[in-house]
C-alpha positions as CSV (number, residue, x, y, z in Angstrom):
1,X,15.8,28.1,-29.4
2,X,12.0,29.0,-30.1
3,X,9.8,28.5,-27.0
4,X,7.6,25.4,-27.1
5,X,4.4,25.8,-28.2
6,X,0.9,25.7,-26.2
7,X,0.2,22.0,-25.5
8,X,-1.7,19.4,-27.6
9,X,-4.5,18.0,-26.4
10,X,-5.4,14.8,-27.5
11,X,-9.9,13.6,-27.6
12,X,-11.9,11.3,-27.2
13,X,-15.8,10.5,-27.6
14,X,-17.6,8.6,-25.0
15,X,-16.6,4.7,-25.1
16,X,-18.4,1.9,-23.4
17,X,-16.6,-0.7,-23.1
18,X,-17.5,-4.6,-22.1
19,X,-15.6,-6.7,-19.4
20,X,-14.9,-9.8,-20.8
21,X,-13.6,-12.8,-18.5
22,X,-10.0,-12.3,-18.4
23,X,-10.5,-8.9,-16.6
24,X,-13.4,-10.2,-14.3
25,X,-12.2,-9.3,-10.7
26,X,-9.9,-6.2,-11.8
27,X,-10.4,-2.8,-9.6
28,X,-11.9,-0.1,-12.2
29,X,-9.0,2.5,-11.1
30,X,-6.6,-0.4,-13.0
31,X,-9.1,-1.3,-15.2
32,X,-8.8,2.6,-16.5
33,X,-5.3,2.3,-16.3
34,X,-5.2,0.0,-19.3
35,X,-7.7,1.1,-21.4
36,X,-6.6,4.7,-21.1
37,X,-3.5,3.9,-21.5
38,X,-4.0,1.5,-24.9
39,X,-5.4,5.2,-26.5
40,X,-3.7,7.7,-25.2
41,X,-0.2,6.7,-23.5
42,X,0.5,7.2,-20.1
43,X,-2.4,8.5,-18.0
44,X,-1.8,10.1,-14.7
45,X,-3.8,7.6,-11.8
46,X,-4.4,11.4,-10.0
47,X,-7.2,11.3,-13.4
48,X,-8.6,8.3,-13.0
49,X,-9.5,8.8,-9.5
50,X,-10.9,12.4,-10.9
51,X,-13.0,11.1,-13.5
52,X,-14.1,8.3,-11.1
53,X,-14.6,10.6,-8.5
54,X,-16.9,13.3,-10.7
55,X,-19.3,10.0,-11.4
56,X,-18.1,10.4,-15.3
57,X,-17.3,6.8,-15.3
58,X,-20.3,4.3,-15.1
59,X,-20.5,0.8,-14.6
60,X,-23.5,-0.6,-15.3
61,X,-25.0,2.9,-15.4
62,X,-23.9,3.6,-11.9
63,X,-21.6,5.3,-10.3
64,X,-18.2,3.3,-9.4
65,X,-15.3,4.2,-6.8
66,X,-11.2,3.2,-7.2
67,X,-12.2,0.1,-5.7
68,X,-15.1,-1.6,-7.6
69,X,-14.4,-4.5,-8.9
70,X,-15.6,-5.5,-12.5
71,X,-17.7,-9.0,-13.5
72,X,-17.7,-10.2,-16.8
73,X,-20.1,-8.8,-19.0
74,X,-20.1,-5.1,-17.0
75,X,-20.3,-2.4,-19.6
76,X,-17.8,0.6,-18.4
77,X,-18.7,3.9,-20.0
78,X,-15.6,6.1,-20.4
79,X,-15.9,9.6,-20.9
80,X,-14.0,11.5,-23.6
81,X,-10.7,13.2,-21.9
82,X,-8.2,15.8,-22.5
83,X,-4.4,15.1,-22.2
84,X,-2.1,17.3,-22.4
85,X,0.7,15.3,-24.6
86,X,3.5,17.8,-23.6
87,X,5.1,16.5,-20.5
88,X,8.2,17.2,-18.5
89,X,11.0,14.9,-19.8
90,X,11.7,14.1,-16.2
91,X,8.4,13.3,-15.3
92,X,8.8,9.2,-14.8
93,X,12.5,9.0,-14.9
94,X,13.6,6.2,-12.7
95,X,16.7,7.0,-11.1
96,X,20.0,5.0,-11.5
97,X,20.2,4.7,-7.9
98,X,16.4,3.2,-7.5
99,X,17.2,0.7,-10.9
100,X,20.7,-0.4,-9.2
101,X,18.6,-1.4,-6.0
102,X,16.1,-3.6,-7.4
103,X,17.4,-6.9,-7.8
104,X,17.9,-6.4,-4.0
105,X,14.0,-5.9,-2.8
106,X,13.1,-9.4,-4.5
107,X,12.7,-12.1,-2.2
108,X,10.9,-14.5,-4.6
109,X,10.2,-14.9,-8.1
110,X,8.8,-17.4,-10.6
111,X,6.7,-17.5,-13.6
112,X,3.6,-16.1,-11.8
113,X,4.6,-13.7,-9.4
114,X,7.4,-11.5,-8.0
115,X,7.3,-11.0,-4.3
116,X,9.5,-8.0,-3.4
117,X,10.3,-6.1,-0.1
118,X,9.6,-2.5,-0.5
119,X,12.0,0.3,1.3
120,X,10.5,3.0,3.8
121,X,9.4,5.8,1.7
122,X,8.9,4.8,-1.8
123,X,5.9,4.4,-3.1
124,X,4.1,1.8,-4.6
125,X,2.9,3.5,-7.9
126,X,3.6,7.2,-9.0
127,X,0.9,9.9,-9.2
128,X,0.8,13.5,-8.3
129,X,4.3,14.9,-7.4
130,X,5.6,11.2,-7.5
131,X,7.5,10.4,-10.7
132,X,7.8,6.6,-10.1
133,X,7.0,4.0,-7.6
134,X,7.6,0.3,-6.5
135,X,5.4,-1.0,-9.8
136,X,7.1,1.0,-12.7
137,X,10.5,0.2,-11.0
138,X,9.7,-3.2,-11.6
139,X,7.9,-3.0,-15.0
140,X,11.1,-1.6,-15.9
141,X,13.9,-4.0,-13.9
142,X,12.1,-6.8,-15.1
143,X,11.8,-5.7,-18.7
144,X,8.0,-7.5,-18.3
145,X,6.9,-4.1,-19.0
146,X,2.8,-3.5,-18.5
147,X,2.1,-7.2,-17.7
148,X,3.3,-7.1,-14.6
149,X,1.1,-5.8,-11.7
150,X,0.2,-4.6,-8.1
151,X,-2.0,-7.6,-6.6
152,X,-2.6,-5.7,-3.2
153,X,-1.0,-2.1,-1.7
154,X,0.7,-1.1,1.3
155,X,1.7,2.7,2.4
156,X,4.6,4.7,1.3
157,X,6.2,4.8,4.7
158,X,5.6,1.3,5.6
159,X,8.0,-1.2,4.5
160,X,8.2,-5.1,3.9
161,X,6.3,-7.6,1.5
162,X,5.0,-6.5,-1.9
163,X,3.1,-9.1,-4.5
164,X,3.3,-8.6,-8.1
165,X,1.6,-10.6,-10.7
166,X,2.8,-11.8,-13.8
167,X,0.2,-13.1,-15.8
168,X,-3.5,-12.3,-15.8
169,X,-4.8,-15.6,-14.1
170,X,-1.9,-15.1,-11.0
171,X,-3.3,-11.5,-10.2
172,X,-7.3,-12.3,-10.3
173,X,-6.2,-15.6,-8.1
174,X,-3.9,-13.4,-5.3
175,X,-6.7,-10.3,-5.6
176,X,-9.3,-12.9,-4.2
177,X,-7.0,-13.7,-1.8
178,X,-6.1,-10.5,-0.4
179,X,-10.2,-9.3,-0.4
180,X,-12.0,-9.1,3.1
181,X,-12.8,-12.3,2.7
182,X,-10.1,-13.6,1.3
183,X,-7.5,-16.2,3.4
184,X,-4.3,-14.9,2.6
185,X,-2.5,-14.0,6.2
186,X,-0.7,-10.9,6.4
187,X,1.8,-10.4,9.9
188,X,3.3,-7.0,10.6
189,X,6.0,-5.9,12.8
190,X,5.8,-2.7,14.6
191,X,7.5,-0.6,17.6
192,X,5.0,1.0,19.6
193,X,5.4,4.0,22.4
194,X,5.3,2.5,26.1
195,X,4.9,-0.9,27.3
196,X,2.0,-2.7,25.9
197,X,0.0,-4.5,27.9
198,X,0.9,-8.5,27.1
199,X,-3.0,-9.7,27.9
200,X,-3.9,-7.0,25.2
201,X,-3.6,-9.5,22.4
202,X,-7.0,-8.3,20.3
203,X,-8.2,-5.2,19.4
204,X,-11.7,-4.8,17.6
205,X,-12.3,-1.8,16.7
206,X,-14.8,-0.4,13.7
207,X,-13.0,1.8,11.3
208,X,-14.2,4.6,9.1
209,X,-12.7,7.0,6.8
210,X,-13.1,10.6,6.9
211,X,-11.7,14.1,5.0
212,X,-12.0,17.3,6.8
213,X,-12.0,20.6,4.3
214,X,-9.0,20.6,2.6
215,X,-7.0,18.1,4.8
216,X,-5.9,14.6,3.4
217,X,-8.0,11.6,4.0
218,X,-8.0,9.9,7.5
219,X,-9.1,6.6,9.4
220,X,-10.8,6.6,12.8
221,X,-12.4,4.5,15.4
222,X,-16.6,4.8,15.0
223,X,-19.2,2.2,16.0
224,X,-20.5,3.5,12.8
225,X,-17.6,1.5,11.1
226,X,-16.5,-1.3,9.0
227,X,-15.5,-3.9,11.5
228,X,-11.6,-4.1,11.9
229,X,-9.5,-6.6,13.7
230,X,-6.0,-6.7,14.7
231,X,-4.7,-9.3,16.4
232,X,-1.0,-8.7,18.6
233,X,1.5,-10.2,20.1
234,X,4.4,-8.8,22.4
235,X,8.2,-9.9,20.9
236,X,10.6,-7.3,23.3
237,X,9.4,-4.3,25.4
238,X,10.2,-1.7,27.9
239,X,9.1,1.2,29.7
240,X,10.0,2.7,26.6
241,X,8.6,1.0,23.4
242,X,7.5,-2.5,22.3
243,X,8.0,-4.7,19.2
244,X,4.7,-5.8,18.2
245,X,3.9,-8.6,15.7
246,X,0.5,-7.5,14.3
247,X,-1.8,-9.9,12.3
248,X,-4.7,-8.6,10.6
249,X,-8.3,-10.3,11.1
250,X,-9.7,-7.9,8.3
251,X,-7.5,-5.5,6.2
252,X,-8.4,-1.8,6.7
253,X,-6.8,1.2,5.6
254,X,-4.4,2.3,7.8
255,X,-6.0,-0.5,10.4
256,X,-2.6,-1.8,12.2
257,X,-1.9,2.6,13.1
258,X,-5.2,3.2,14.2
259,X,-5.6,0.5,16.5
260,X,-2.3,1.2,18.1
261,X,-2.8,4.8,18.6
262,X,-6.7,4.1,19.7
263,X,-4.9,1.8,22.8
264,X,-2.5,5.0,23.4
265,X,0.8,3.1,22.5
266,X,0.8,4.4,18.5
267,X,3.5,3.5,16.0
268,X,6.8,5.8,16.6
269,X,7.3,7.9,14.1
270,X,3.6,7.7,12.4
271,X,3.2,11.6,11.3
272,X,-0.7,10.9,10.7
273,X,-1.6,9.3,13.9
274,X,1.1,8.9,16.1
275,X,2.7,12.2,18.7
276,X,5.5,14.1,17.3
277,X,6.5,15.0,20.8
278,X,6.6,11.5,22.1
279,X,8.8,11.0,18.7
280,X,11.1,13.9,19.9
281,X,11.0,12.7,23.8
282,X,12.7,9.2,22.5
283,X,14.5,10.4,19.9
284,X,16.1,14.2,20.6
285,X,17.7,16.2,17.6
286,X,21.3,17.1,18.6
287,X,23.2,18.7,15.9
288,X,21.8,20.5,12.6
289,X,21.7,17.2,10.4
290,X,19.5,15.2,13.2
291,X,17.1,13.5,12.3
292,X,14.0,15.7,12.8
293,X,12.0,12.8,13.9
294,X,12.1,8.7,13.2
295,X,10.6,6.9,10.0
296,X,7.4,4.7,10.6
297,X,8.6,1.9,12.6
298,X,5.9,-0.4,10.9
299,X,6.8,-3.3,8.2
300,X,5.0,-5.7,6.5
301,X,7.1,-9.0,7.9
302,X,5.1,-12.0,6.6
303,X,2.4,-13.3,4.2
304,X,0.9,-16.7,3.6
305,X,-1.1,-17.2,1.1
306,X,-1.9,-19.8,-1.7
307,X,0.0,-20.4,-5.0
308,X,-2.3,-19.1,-7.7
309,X,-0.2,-22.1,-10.2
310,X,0.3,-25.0,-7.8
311,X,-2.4,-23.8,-5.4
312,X,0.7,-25.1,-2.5
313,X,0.8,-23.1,0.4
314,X,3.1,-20.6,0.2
315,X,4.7,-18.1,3.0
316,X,7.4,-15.2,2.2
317,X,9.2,-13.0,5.1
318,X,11.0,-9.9,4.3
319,X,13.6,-9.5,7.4
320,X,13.6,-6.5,10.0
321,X,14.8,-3.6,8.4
322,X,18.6,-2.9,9.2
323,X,17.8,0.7,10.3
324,X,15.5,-0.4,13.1
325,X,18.8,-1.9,15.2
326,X,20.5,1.1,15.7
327,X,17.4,3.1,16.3
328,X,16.1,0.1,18.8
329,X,19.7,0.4,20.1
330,X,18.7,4.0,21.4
331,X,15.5,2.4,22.7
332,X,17.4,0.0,24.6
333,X,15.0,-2.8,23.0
334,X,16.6,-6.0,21.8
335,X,15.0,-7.4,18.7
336,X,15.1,-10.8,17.2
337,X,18.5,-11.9,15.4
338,X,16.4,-14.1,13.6
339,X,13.2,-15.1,12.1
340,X,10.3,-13.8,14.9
341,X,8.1,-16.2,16.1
């Protein structure tokens, strides 16, 4: 067989391009997604955030982050780009295993939304060195393909509620919910290190993010901060670790972790914020298979929110993950059989 040759690359000439109303409210990061994507295939999101990052996309004639969010009548300017149309085959590939899962992580569905319970460890979109996430699992499960999309984020390692939108008028409706300012409610469960303290029931904290040289990006406490509240509640404890429901006043990166480890009881098995040799104290590897230290002990439990059709209340819960028992077993912590309160 004759080796491939170099790769093509595939240009384009500056395009500005005019929000109308139906994408009023949309993140530019998405926003690129699409229109990128409508010329030249697939794009990588680690791009986007490149281009967005260098300034080469404008808004208005200024510069925009991931998480601008567009108003009718902006004018986007799109730089030209060069793709490289040669990919690996695998690069995307969904795997049997992932597809036969699925229909299992949704809790909910109708015509406007899919509300699905993500595992521990898979993320919610691909990017760099991650063929596939949560959103083109379900683009593809569903067969609804490119109209079906991410109205909010949680973190890889966390698990629990996801909302997808179906339709354009469902995703701009549960985006405005989800903001700052928005009234969607969003309860967490976590299992902290120690006992925590029951009359410790709010924590209000400013929150800031920060990159050292050549490290990933972080979140810390700083007066200098966006304001960041967490409010807590204690369902089981012990000398050694607590079950925490955690509902979030405002919706930080990262928030629910930093506030735990900033009161010294973090998240057991949090690798970014939390102490490996607490991890290790609780949990001790015996044999060469052990586990080398727990997953993040954090899910996203419960949402209530409005629905964008029938503007009804509506509240979701995705139960405790069945992995937590037998590692809450070792804690000698008793959760909830059912539905925590």
């Amino acid at each position: 067989m004759a080796p491939a040759g170099p790769p093509i690359e595939k240009k384009q000439s500056v395009r500005r391009v005019t929000v109308d109303a139906h994408y009023a409210g949309q993140r530019i990061d998405n926003f690129l997604l699409r229109e990128l994507g409508a010329t030249h295939g697939e794009v990588p999101r680690s791009l986007i955030y490149r281009i967005l990052r260098t300034g080469e996309v404008r808004v208005n004639s200024q510069r925009a982050k991931p998480t601008t969010r567009l108003a009718t009548g902006d004018e986007v300017r799109i730089p030209p780009l060069k793709l490289q149309s040669a990919a690996p085959e695998s690069a995307g590939v969904i795997s049997p295993n992932w597809l036969a899962r699925a229909a299992d992580m949704i809790v909910y569905e109708d015509e406007a939304l899919l509300a699905v319970n993500k595992p521990a460890g898979l993320a919610v979109h691909g990017g760099s060195n991650i063929p596939f996430g949560l959103i083109e699992l379900m683009r593809q499960h569903t067969g609804l393909g490119e109209k079906l999309e991410l109205a909010h984020r949680i973190d890889r390692d966390t698990s629990g509620l996801l909302i997808l939108a179906k339709t354009r008028a469902a995703l701009h409706s549960l985006q405005t919910q989800f903001r700052p300012e928005g009234h969607a409610e969003k309860q967490y469960l976590a299992i902290v290190h120690g006992h925590w303290p029951d009359k410790l029931k709010r924590v209000d904290a400013p929150l800031e993010k920060w990159q050292g040289e050549g490290e990933s990006h972080r979140v810390q406490v700083n007066p200098r901060g966006k304001e960041a509240v967490t409010h807590f509640a204690v369902l089981a404890a012990n000398k050694n670790a607590t079950l925490l429901r955690a509902q979030l006043e405002t919706g930080r990166t990262h928030q629910i972790r930093v506030h735990t480890a900033h009161e010294n009881h973090p998240i057991i098995g949090d690798e970014k914020y939390g102490q490996r040799e607490w991890d290790k104290r609780l949990f001790p590897s015996t044999g060469a298979s052990a586990r080398r230290r727990p997953p993040l002990l954090l899910h996203a439990y419960r949402l209530m929110l409005t629905h964008p059709q029938t503007e009804q209340p509506l509240q979701l819960t995705a139960p405790i993950p069945n992995k937590w028992r037998s590692l809450a077993q070792q804690l000698n912590l008793t959760l909830p059989e059912h539905d925590p309160t």
